[in-house]
Amino acid sequence: MVSAGGGRHFLPGSPVISVEEALERILSYVDVLEPEEKPLLDTLGQVLAGDAVAAFNIPPLDNTAMDGYAVRSRDTAGAGPDKPVELRVTGEVAAGYIYDGAVEPGTAVRIMTGAPIPRGADAIVPFEETDEPFEKAPSGSHRTEATVRVFKQAKPGANIRRAGEDVREGQTVVPAGTVLRPQEIGALASLGRDKVRVIRRPVVAVLSTGDELVEVGQPKPPGKIYDSNAYSVATLIARFGGIPRLLGIASDTVASLTERIRRGLDADMLITSAGVSRGDYDVVKDVLAREGEVAFWTVAMKPGKPLAFGCFYSPARGGSASGGGERRIPHIGLPGNPVSSMVAFELFGRPAILKMMGKNDWERPRLRAVAEERIVNRNDPRVFYARCVVTVRDGRYYVSLTGPQGSGILTSMVQANALTVIPADVDVVEPGEEIDVIMLDWSHGEEWGQATNSLSQRG
Ligand code: AMP
Ligand code: MG
């Protein structure tokens, strides 16, 4: 239950709360979702639900790290550039095959990288240290009556990769809780896993509210604006691994809002935008309070101070975490202004999605960057998340703002790659002073992989 006293009371709200407090409260109502089994190729960015333990060694057998000749190292004793040792070549073995015979004294077997070491051999002499008589022979040819001249003494074990040197049978290769990156996915493939259990990605319903909004692609009557928040918020959700589900636009009426919100109740989270500032407050408050429970907070941040947070309840689906036959659907009511909604999503929506996905490291790294201009936050007891451009020169980070910072100026976000974090008690930052910045994009495109639907179709 949300409040201490039990029952569906309003969340205990306070008039002004810090960003940290708002986040803590939101996350306390957000549960990690249940696991699902998925094709390995579709698990990028998801969290592994159980330890992946190796059932065999990798590599399975001792094998060669080089193309060359498998030899008995003792046979090469004393070999040098001017006094090569001659060995009779008795066969050849490629990666993926086991050599039938053995390397007897005075003989060698031609061997390709990755091939298991033939019995009797204890070292590999690379081609570069021989006269390589087979160089021009077509591959797979079985010329066996040649001799190879070895120009360097081989140490026992030279160029041999040991069985299990990557992974030992019984070893936990990827522990539960790991975020799967390409290297973990490769490691799981090396264990032969074609399906893995990962924490499910949340379905996040996105609802825009406001009589002034029209859907993109439609004609725009005078006085109306296109709904941009649904698009920026939906793609932010996708970028961090959620699955956005657009509910469209609700007008500022009880009936419209109620109807749209109910459509979103089979999602894992609902994100609305607008309707939380003074003008539409009452309609939204009434609807949310009747359908679930909600608190309206003033968060000490600029932009985006009004924020609604609450929960809806719907009958539990299989395996839900809420218990008691009900499923809890957290609701974040973002401010309407396009920049405010994106910044508030960054601070609250992103961590909530990451937590649902089983990730516990949602803190963005912060950099210290040198201000290239004066930044004023006077008479405003709020943390200032200004849209900015961070550049690096001579190993130092520099930060400049993206022009006018009004919370309706979405183009200030278009140019930005970072947000400043100017504390509430700092009135002015002078050029040359260092401030904290949160990087939003380190390089373009790096997170696109998560937004794709399925990688597992085969051509
Ligand atoms: P509100 O929170 O409803 O007072 O909205 C604040 C401002 O954000 C108003 O100027 C709205 O027109 C604008 N706004 C609200 N929702 C959207 C949206 N989905 N897309 C673009 N602008 C919006
Ligand atoms: Mg409005």
Short mmCIF file of C-alpha atoms and ligand atoms in Angstrom, two decimals:
data_model
loop_
_atom_site.label_atom_id
_atom_site.label_comp_id
_atom_site.label_asym_id
_atom_site.label_seq_id
_atom_site.Cartn_x
_atom_site.Cartn_y
_atom_site.Cartn_z
CA MET A 1 0.00 0.00 0.00
CA VAL A 2 1.16 3.43 -0.77
CA SER A 3 0.59 5.34 2.45
CA ALA A 4 1.64 4.36 5.92
CA GLY A 5 -1.91 4.07 7.24
CA GLY A 6 -3.05 1.54 4.62
CA GLY A 7 -5.91 2.07 2.19
CA ARG A 8 -5.83 4.28 -0.84
CA HIS A 9 -4.94 7.60 0.62
CA PHE A 10 -3.03 10.22 -1.22
CA LEU A 11 0.69 9.85 -1.22
CA PRO A 12 2.11 12.03 1.50
CA GLY A 13 3.11 15.04 -0.58
CA SER A 14 4.99 18.10 0.49
CA PRO A 15 4.88 21.47 -1.22
CA VAL A 16 8.52 21.54 -2.37
CA ILE A 17 10.80 18.53 -2.50
CA SER A 18 14.29 17.98 -3.83
CA VAL A 19 15.07 16.02 -6.99
CA GLU A 20 16.70 13.32 -4.85
CA GLU A 21 13.66 13.00 -2.61
CA ALA A 22 11.26 12.86 -5.55
CA LEU A 23 13.36 10.13 -7.18
CA GLU A 24 13.60 8.14 -3.97
CA ARG A 25 9.83 8.25 -3.51
CA ILE A 26 9.15 7.27 -7.11
CA LEU A 27 11.57 4.36 -7.04
CA SER A 28 10.06 3.08 -3.80
CA TYR A 29 6.86 2.36 -5.77
CA VAL A 30 8.58 0.84 -8.79
CA ASP A 31 9.16 -2.92 -8.81
CA VAL A 32 11.61 -5.00 -10.77
CA LEU A 33 9.65 -6.91 -13.43
CA GLU A 34 9.58 -10.66 -13.81
CA PRO A 35 11.92 -12.64 -16.08
CA GLU A 36 11.07 -13.88 -19.55
CA GLU A 37 12.80 -16.28 -21.89
CA LYS A 38 14.01 -14.72 -25.12
CA PRO A 39 16.15 -15.55 -28.14
CA LEU A 40 19.70 -14.60 -27.23
CA LEU A 41 19.95 -12.13 -30.07
CA ASP A 42 17.04 -10.09 -28.71
CA THR A 43 18.41 -9.55 -25.22
CA LEU A 44 20.77 -6.63 -25.81
CA GLY A 45 20.60 -4.22 -22.87
CA GLN A 46 18.46 -6.51 -20.70
CA VAL A 47 19.45 -7.96 -17.34
CA LEU A 48 20.26 -11.66 -17.03
CA ALA A 49 17.85 -13.35 -14.61
CA GLY A 50 19.96 -16.34 -13.53
CA ASP A 51 23.67 -17.21 -13.41
CA ALA A 52 25.00 -18.57 -16.69
CA VAL A 53 27.19 -21.54 -15.71
CA ALA A 54 29.51 -23.35 -18.12
CA ALA A 55 28.74 -27.03 -18.73
CA PHE A 56 32.10 -27.54 -20.46
CA ASN A 57 35.55 -26.07 -20.88
CA ILE A 58 36.27 -23.36 -23.43
CA PRO A 59 38.33 -24.08 -25.37
CA PRO A 60 37.33 -27.75 -25.07
CA LEU A 61 40.84 -29.07 -25.83
CA ASP A 62 44.41 -27.80 -25.87
CA ASN A 63 44.79 -26.13 -29.27
CA THR A 64 47.17 -24.04 -31.28
CA ALA A 65 47.26 -20.24 -31.16
CA MET A 66 49.23 -20.08 -34.44
CA ASP A 67 49.35 -21.63 -37.87
CA GLY A 68 52.50 -23.79 -37.94
CA TYR A 69 53.81 -27.24 -37.08
CA ALA A 70 53.00 -29.37 -34.07
CA VAL A 71 56.28 -30.81 -32.82
CA ARG A 72 57.96 -32.52 -29.90
CA SER A 73 59.90 -29.62 -28.42
CA ARG A 74 62.85 -31.86 -27.59
CA ASP A 75 63.26 -32.55 -31.35
CA THR A 76 63.99 -28.86 -31.98
CA ALA A 77 66.81 -28.63 -29.41
CA GLY A 78 69.70 -26.61 -30.77
CA ALA A 79 67.86 -25.35 -33.86
CA GLY A 80 69.01 -21.93 -35.11
CA PRO A 81 68.98 -19.75 -38.24
CA ASP A 82 72.12 -21.45 -39.55
CA LYS A 83 71.48 -24.97 -38.30
CA PRO A 84 67.85 -25.89 -38.91
CA VAL A 85 66.40 -29.15 -37.60
CA GLU A 86 64.64 -31.22 -40.24
CA LEU A 87 61.38 -32.99 -39.34
CA ARG A 88 59.29 -35.29 -41.48
CA VAL A 89 55.75 -33.95 -42.01
CA THR A 90 53.25 -36.77 -41.51
CA GLY A 91 49.96 -34.95 -41.91
CA GLU A 92 47.86 -31.89 -41.45
CA VAL A 93 45.04 -30.85 -39.09
CA ALA A 94 42.65 -27.92 -39.36
CA ALA A 95 40.46 -26.22 -36.73
CA GLY A 96 37.43 -28.36 -35.95
CA TYR A 97 39.13 -31.73 -36.53
CA ILE A 98 40.94 -34.19 -34.27
CA TYR A 99 44.15 -35.63 -35.69
CA ASP A 100 44.07 -39.42 -35.79
CA GLY A 101 47.73 -40.16 -35.47
CA ALA A 102 50.47 -38.99 -33.16
CA VAL A 103 53.58 -36.85 -33.53
CA GLU A 104 56.38 -39.42 -33.27
CA PRO A 105 60.02 -38.47 -32.64
CA GLY A 106 61.50 -36.72 -35.69
CA THR A 107 58.13 -35.82 -37.18
CA ALA A 108 55.77 -32.83 -37.30
CA VAL A 109 52.11 -32.26 -38.19
CA ARG A 110 51.07 -29.17 -40.07
CA ILE A 111 48.42 -27.40 -37.98
CA MET A 112 46.01 -24.43 -38.32
CA THR A 113 45.00 -21.96 -35.62
CA GLY A 114 42.38 -23.42 -33.28
CA ALA A 115 43.09 -27.06 -34.19
CA PRO A 116 43.51 -29.45 -31.23
CA ILE A 117 47.12 -30.43 -30.50
CA PRO A 118 47.89 -33.93 -31.88
CA ARG A 119 49.02 -36.56 -29.41
CA GLY A 120 52.75 -36.54 -28.77
CA ALA A 121 53.25 -32.86 -29.62
CA ASP A 122 54.01 -30.35 -26.88
CA ALA A 123 54.80 -27.21 -28.87
CA ILE A 124 53.80 -25.34 -32.00
CA VAL A 125 56.45 -23.86 -34.28
CA PRO A 126 54.88 -21.01 -36.29
CA PHE A 127 55.35 -20.99 -40.07
CA GLU A 128 57.57 -17.91 -39.68
CA GLU A 129 60.17 -20.04 -37.88
CA THR A 130 60.25 -22.70 -40.63
CA ASP A 131 60.86 -22.85 -44.36
CA GLU A 132 57.15 -23.79 -44.74
CA PRO A 133 57.42 -26.21 -47.67
CA PHE A 134 53.63 -26.37 -48.07
CA GLU A 135 53.10 -22.66 -48.58
CA LYS A 136 51.99 -22.98 -52.16
CA ALA A 137 50.20 -26.34 -51.77
CA PRO A 138 46.43 -26.14 -52.15
CA SER A 139 44.67 -26.44 -48.81
CA GLY A 140 43.38 -29.90 -47.97
CA SER A 141 46.03 -31.56 -50.11
CA HIS A 142 47.63 -34.53 -48.42
CA ARG A 143 51.27 -34.22 -49.27
CA THR A 144 52.88 -36.14 -46.49
CA GLU A 145 56.39 -36.91 -47.75
CA ALA A 146 57.88 -33.48 -47.22
CA THR A 147 60.31 -32.32 -44.60
CA VAL A 148 60.09 -29.03 -42.81
CA ARG A 149 63.14 -27.11 -41.64
CA VAL A 150 62.78 -25.53 -38.22
CA PHE A 151 65.04 -22.51 -37.55
CA LYS A 152 64.28 -21.94 -33.90
CA GLN A 153 64.19 -24.07 -30.80
CA ALA A 154 60.62 -24.46 -29.42
CA LYS A 155 59.97 -24.24 -25.70
CA PRO A 156 57.59 -26.84 -24.24
CA GLY A 157 54.03 -25.44 -24.41
CA ALA A 158 54.95 -22.76 -26.98
CA ASN A 159 51.88 -21.31 -28.76
CA ILE A 160 49.50 -23.75 -27.11
CA ARG A 161 46.19 -22.46 -25.71
CA ARG A 162 45.13 -24.66 -22.82
CA ALA A 163 41.72 -26.33 -22.53
CA GLY A 164 39.53 -24.22 -20.21
CA GLU A 165 41.82 -21.20 -20.29
CA ASP A 166 38.83 -18.99 -21.21
CA VAL A 167 36.08 -20.77 -19.27
CA ARG A 168 36.28 -23.74 -16.87
CA GLU A 169 33.46 -26.25 -16.62
CA GLY A 170 31.27 -25.21 -13.68
CA GLN A 171 32.35 -21.57 -13.79
CA THR A 172 29.75 -18.78 -13.62
CA VAL A 173 30.51 -16.94 -16.84
CA VAL A 174 27.83 -14.25 -16.63
CA PRO A 175 26.26 -13.72 -13.19
CA ALA A 176 22.56 -12.96 -12.68
CA GLY A 177 21.97 -9.22 -12.63
CA THR A 178 24.43 -8.46 -15.43
CA VAL A 179 23.33 -6.03 -18.12
CA LEU A 180 23.87 -7.86 -21.40
CA ARG A 181 26.24 -6.09 -23.74
CA PRO A 182 27.60 -7.59 -26.96
CA GLN A 183 30.49 -9.20 -25.07
CA GLU A 184 28.16 -10.95 -22.60
CA ILE A 185 25.92 -12.05 -25.46
CA GLY A 186 28.97 -13.47 -27.21
CA ALA A 187 30.01 -15.24 -24.00
CA LEU A 188 26.51 -16.76 -23.65
CA ALA A 189 26.70 -17.92 -27.26
CA SER A 190 30.05 -19.57 -26.49
CA LEU A 191 28.15 -21.63 -23.88
CA GLY A 192 25.76 -22.72 -26.60
CA ARG A 193 22.76 -20.82 -25.23
CA ASP A 194 20.22 -19.85 -27.88
CA LYS A 195 17.65 -18.61 -25.35
CA VAL A 196 18.20 -16.84 -22.06
CA ARG A 197 16.08 -15.66 -19.16
CA VAL A 198 16.22 -11.92 -18.77
CA ILE A 199 14.17 -9.37 -16.84
CA ARG A 200 11.31 -8.26 -19.05
CA ARG A 201 11.34 -4.83 -20.67
CA PRO A 202 8.57 -2.60 -19.33
CA VAL A 203 5.70 -1.56 -21.52
CA VAL A 204 5.24 2.13 -20.83
CA ALA A 205 2.01 3.84 -21.86
CA VAL A 206 2.40 7.45 -23.00
CA LEU A 207 -0.47 9.89 -22.82
CA SER A 208 -0.49 13.53 -23.85
CA THR A 209 -3.11 15.84 -22.42
CA GLY A 210 -4.36 19.20 -23.59
CA ASP A 211 -7.10 20.68 -25.77
CA GLU A 212 -4.45 22.52 -27.76
CA LEU A 213 -2.78 19.37 -29.07
CA VAL A 214 -3.14 17.77 -32.48
CA GLU A 215 -1.60 14.54 -33.71
CA VAL A 216 1.29 14.82 -36.17
CA GLY A 217 0.22 14.12 -39.73
CA GLN A 218 -3.11 15.89 -39.17
CA PRO A 219 -3.99 19.40 -40.35
CA LYS A 220 -3.21 22.04 -37.73
CA PRO A 221 -6.11 24.40 -36.98
CA PRO A 222 -5.27 27.93 -35.79
CA GLY A 223 -4.31 28.04 -32.12
CA LYS A 224 -3.33 24.39 -31.99
CA ILE A 225 0.13 22.84 -31.70
CA TYR A 226 1.41 19.42 -32.57
CA ASP A 227 1.88 16.91 -29.78
CA SER A 228 5.66 16.65 -29.57
CA ASN A 229 5.92 15.26 -26.04
CA ALA A 230 4.50 11.88 -27.00
CA TYR A 231 7.29 11.50 -29.52
CA SER A 232 10.19 12.71 -27.41
CA VAL A 233 8.99 10.72 -24.39
CA ALA A 234 8.21 7.54 -26.35
CA THR A 235 11.66 7.52 -27.91
CA LEU A 236 13.33 8.24 -24.58
CA ILE A 237 11.49 5.21 -23.22
CA ALA A 238 12.76 3.11 -26.13
CA ARG A 239 16.28 4.45 -25.78
CA PHE A 240 16.50 3.17 -22.21
CA GLY A 241 14.99 -0.20 -23.03
CA GLY A 242 11.27 0.30 -22.42
CA ILE A 243 8.57 -0.47 -24.96
CA PRO A 244 6.49 2.65 -25.52
CA ARG A 245 2.78 2.37 -26.19
CA LEU A 246 1.18 5.60 -27.36
CA LEU A 247 -2.29 6.28 -26.00
CA GLY A 248 -2.77 9.43 -28.06
CA ILE A 249 -4.10 12.73 -26.83
CA ALA A 250 -6.66 13.27 -24.07
CA SER A 251 -8.53 16.53 -24.03
CA ASP A 252 -8.85 18.43 -20.77
CA THR A 253 -12.11 16.78 -19.75
CA VAL A 254 -12.81 14.21 -17.10
CA ALA A 255 -14.40 11.84 -19.60
CA SER A 256 -11.57 11.95 -22.13
CA LEU A 257 -8.81 11.63 -19.53
CA THR A 258 -10.55 8.78 -17.74
CA GLU A 259 -11.10 6.86 -20.92
CA ARG A 260 -7.51 7.22 -22.13
CA ILE A 261 -5.96 6.43 -18.79
CA ARG A 262 -7.97 3.22 -18.50
CA ARG A 263 -6.60 2.13 -21.85
CA GLY A 264 -3.13 2.34 -20.38
CA LEU A 265 -3.73 0.18 -17.35
CA ASP A 266 -2.38 -3.01 -18.86
CA ALA A 267 1.01 -1.36 -19.22
CA ASP A 268 3.74 -1.54 -16.59
CA MET A 269 3.91 2.21 -16.15
CA LEU A 270 1.97 5.22 -17.33
CA ILE A 271 3.64 8.46 -18.28
CA THR A 272 1.41 11.45 -18.94
CA SER A 273 2.48 14.92 -19.88
CA ALA A 274 0.89 18.27 -19.06
CA GLY A 275 -2.12 19.04 -16.96
CA VAL A 276 -0.12 19.28 -13.76
CA SER A 277 0.31 23.04 -13.63
CA ARG A 278 -2.31 25.37 -12.18
CA GLY A 279 -4.55 25.71 -15.24
CA ASP A 280 -5.68 22.10 -15.72
CA TYR A 281 -4.68 20.86 -12.31
CA ASP A 282 -8.18 20.24 -11.03
CA VAL A 283 -9.43 18.07 -13.87
CA VAL A 284 -6.33 15.90 -13.82
CA LYS A 285 -6.26 15.71 -10.06
CA ASP A 286 -9.89 14.61 -9.92
CA VAL A 287 -9.43 11.92 -12.52
CA LEU A 288 -6.19 10.56 -11.11
CA ALA A 289 -7.50 10.55 -7.55
CA ARG A 290 -10.61 8.68 -8.57
CA GLU A 291 -8.78 6.11 -10.68
CA GLY A 292 -5.86 5.54 -8.38
CA GLU A 293 -3.88 7.67 -6.03
CA VAL A 294 -1.73 10.63 -6.75
CA ALA A 295 0.39 13.34 -5.22
CA PHE A 296 1.35 16.62 -6.82
CA TRP A 297 4.82 17.74 -6.02
CA THR A 298 6.74 20.87 -6.63
CA VAL A 299 10.24 19.61 -7.31
CA ALA A 300 13.07 22.10 -6.77
CA MET A 301 14.34 21.90 -10.32
CA LYS A 302 14.44 24.18 -13.31
CA PRO A 303 12.89 23.49 -15.76
CA GLY A 304 9.90 21.37 -14.85
CA LYS A 305 8.89 21.94 -11.27
CA PRO A 306 5.30 20.61 -11.21
CA LEU A 307 5.26 16.83 -11.16
CA ALA A 308 2.54 14.33 -10.42
CA PHE A 309 3.27 10.88 -9.14
CA GLY A 310 0.88 8.15 -8.21
CA CYS A 311 -0.20 4.58 -8.76
CA PHE A 312 -3.09 2.84 -10.43
CA TYR A 313 -4.18 -0.69 -9.68
CA SER A 314 -5.44 -3.32 -12.02
CA PRO A 315 -6.10 -7.07 -11.66
CA ALA A 316 -2.83 -8.97 -11.52
CA ARG A 317 -1.42 -10.69 -14.55
CA GLY A 318 0.53 -13.91 -14.18
CA GLY A 319 3.73 -13.52 -12.23
CA SER A 320 3.20 -9.93 -11.18
CA ALA A 321 5.19 -8.54 -8.29
CA SER A 322 2.42 -6.55 -6.60
CA GLY A 323 0.76 -9.36 -4.66
CA GLY A 324 -2.74 -9.36 -3.26
CA GLY A 325 -4.26 -10.04 -6.67
CA GLU A 326 -3.61 -6.48 -7.77
CA ARG A 327 -0.97 -5.05 -10.00
CA ARG A 328 0.49 -1.66 -9.21
CA ILE A 329 1.06 0.64 -12.15
CA PRO A 330 3.18 3.63 -11.27
CA HIS A 331 2.24 6.87 -12.96
CA ILE A 332 4.55 9.79 -13.60
CA GLY A 333 2.81 13.01 -14.61
CA LEU A 334 5.42 15.05 -16.44
CA PRO A 335 5.06 18.80 -16.87
CA GLY A 336 3.70 19.87 -20.25
CA ASN A 337 6.41 22.14 -21.52
CA PRO A 338 8.45 20.15 -24.03
CA VAL A 339 11.82 20.77 -22.39
CA SER A 340 10.46 20.26 -18.89
CA SER A 341 8.93 16.95 -19.84
CA MET A 342 12.20 15.70 -21.32
CA VAL A 343 14.31 16.86 -18.38
CA ALA A 344 11.83 15.44 -15.85
CA PHE A 345 11.86 12.18 -17.80
CA GLU A 346 15.65 12.13 -17.65
CA LEU A 347 15.62 12.60 -13.87
CA PHE A 348 12.67 10.37 -12.94
CA GLY A 349 11.39 8.31 -15.88
CA ARG A 350 14.75 6.94 -16.94
CA PRO A 351 15.71 5.59 -13.48
CA ALA A 352 12.22 4.10 -13.08
CA ILE A 353 12.53 2.22 -16.37
CA LEU A 354 16.03 1.03 -15.55
CA LYS A 355 14.87 -0.21 -12.14
CA MET A 356 11.95 -2.12 -13.71
CA MET A 357 14.47 -3.77 -16.03
CA GLY A 358 16.46 -4.96 -13.03
CA LYS A 359 19.27 -2.44 -13.38
CA ASN A 360 20.54 -0.89 -10.18
CA ASP A 361 23.12 1.47 -11.54
CA TRP A 362 21.08 4.30 -13.00
CA GLU A 363 23.24 7.18 -11.88
CA ARG A 364 24.61 9.03 -14.91
CA PRO A 365 28.29 9.82 -14.73
CA ARG A 366 28.90 13.52 -14.17
CA LEU A 367 31.75 15.56 -15.54
CA ARG A 368 33.36 18.73 -14.31
CA ALA A 369 33.35 21.25 -17.14
CA VAL A 370 34.65 24.81 -17.40
CA ALA A 371 31.92 27.39 -18.04
CA GLU A 372 32.55 29.37 -21.23
CA GLU A 373 29.90 31.93 -20.37
CA ARG A 374 28.17 33.47 -17.39
CA ILE A 375 25.27 31.35 -16.14
CA VAL A 376 22.74 33.03 -13.88
CA ASN A 377 20.46 31.16 -11.50
CA ARG A 378 19.73 34.14 -9.24
CA ASN A 379 16.65 34.29 -7.00
CA ASP A 380 15.76 30.77 -7.89
CA PRO A 381 16.13 28.19 -5.16
CA ARG A 382 16.07 25.33 -7.67
CA VAL A 383 18.74 23.20 -9.25
CA PHE A 384 19.27 24.52 -12.78
CA TYR A 385 19.41 21.86 -15.48
CA ALA A 386 20.32 24.11 -18.38
CA ARG A 387 20.67 22.62 -21.84
CA CYS A 388 24.28 22.83 -22.87
CA VAL A 389 26.97 21.71 -25.25
CA VAL A 390 30.02 20.05 -23.74
CA THR A 391 33.18 19.95 -25.81
CA VAL A 392 36.66 18.68 -25.04
CA ARG A 393 39.82 20.63 -25.84
CA ASP A 394 43.32 19.72 -24.69
CA GLY A 395 41.95 17.16 -22.28
CA ARG A 396 39.55 19.57 -20.52
CA TYR A 397 35.78 19.74 -20.79
CA TYR A 398 34.10 23.05 -21.60
CA VAL A 399 30.43 23.90 -21.38
CA SER A 400 28.31 26.53 -23.09
CA LEU A 401 24.54 26.96 -23.05
CA THR A 402 22.38 26.37 -26.11
CA GLY A 403 20.90 29.88 -26.11
CA PRO A 404 17.55 30.86 -24.60
CA GLN A 405 16.53 28.39 -21.91
CA GLY A 406 12.74 28.78 -21.80
CA SER A 407 11.07 25.50 -20.91
CA GLY A 408 9.00 25.67 -24.10
CA ILE A 409 12.06 26.05 -26.35
CA LEU A 410 12.55 22.49 -27.55
CA THR A 411 15.29 23.55 -29.97
CA SER A 412 17.47 24.29 -26.91
CA MET A 413 17.36 20.53 -26.36
CA VAL A 414 18.01 19.77 -30.03
CA GLN A 415 21.46 21.35 -29.88
CA ALA A 416 22.35 19.99 -26.44
CA ASN A 417 24.46 16.98 -25.55
CA ALA A 418 24.34 17.58 -21.79
CA LEU A 419 22.55 19.26 -18.90
CA THR A 420 24.20 21.52 -16.34
CA VAL A 421 23.69 20.75 -12.66
CA ILE A 422 23.88 24.15 -10.98
CA PRO A 423 22.97 23.82 -7.30
CA ALA A 424 20.11 25.88 -5.88
CA ASP A 425 22.43 27.96 -3.68
CA VAL A 426 24.65 29.06 -6.58
CA ASP A 427 23.42 32.38 -8.00
CA VAL A 428 25.96 32.96 -10.72
CA VAL A 429 28.60 30.87 -12.45
CA GLU A 430 31.36 33.06 -13.92
CA PRO A 431 33.27 32.11 -17.08
CA GLY A 432 36.23 29.89 -16.13
CA GLU A 433 34.49 28.32 -13.14
CA GLU A 434 33.87 24.58 -13.13
CA ILE A 435 30.40 23.09 -12.87
CA ASP A 436 28.89 19.61 -12.95
CA VAL A 437 27.27 18.40 -16.16
CA ILE A 438 25.26 15.28 -16.93
CA MET A 439 26.12 13.90 -20.36
CA LEU A 440 23.02 12.94 -22.34
CA ASP A 441 24.89 11.77 -25.44
CA TRP A 442 28.53 10.79 -25.58
CA SER A 443 28.33 9.99 -29.23
CA HIS A 444 25.40 9.84 -31.55
CA GLY A 445 23.67 6.57 -32.26
CA GLU A 446 25.23 4.40 -29.60
CA GLU A 447 21.93 3.44 -27.99
CA TRP A 448 19.89 2.77 -31.10
CA GLY A 449 20.29 -1.00 -30.86
CA GLN A 450 17.85 -1.21 -27.98
CA ALA A 451 15.06 0.39 -29.92
CA THR A 452 14.95 -2.25 -32.60
CA ASN A 453 12.18 -4.81 -32.34
CA SER A 454 13.90 -8.02 -33.15
CA LEU A 455 17.34 -9.00 -34.34
CA SER A 456 16.59 -12.67 -34.46
CA GLN A 457 15.16 -13.03 -37.95
CA ARG A 458 17.51 -14.93 -40.16
CA GLY A 459 18.13 -14.16 -43.79
P1 AMP B 1 0.38 22.45 -19.14
O1 AMP B 1 1.25 21.64 -18.21
O2 AMP B 1 -0.83 21.71 -19.57
O3 AMP B 1 0.05 23.78 -18.53
O4 AMP B 1 1.24 22.73 -20.43
C1 AMP B 1 2.37 23.56 -20.36
C2 AMP B 1 2.80 23.93 -21.77
O5 AMP B 1 3.24 22.81 -22.45
C3 AMP B 1 1.71 24.54 -22.61
O6 AMP B 1 2.25 25.60 -23.36
C4 AMP B 1 1.28 23.41 -23.50
O7 AMP B 1 0.74 23.84 -24.72
C5 AMP B 1 2.59 22.69 -23.72
N1 AMP B 1 2.36 21.29 -24.00
C6 AMP B 1 1.62 20.46 -23.25
N2 AMP B 1 1.59 19.23 -23.76
C7 AMP B 1 2.35 19.27 -24.89
C8 AMP B 1 2.69 18.30 -25.87
N3 AMP B 1 2.26 17.04 -25.75
N4 AMP B 1 3.48 18.68 -26.89
C9 AMP B 1 3.90 19.95 -26.98
N5 AMP B 1 3.62 20.90 -26.08
C10 AMP B 1 2.83 20.60 -25.04
MG MG B 2 -2.59 21.94 -20.53
#
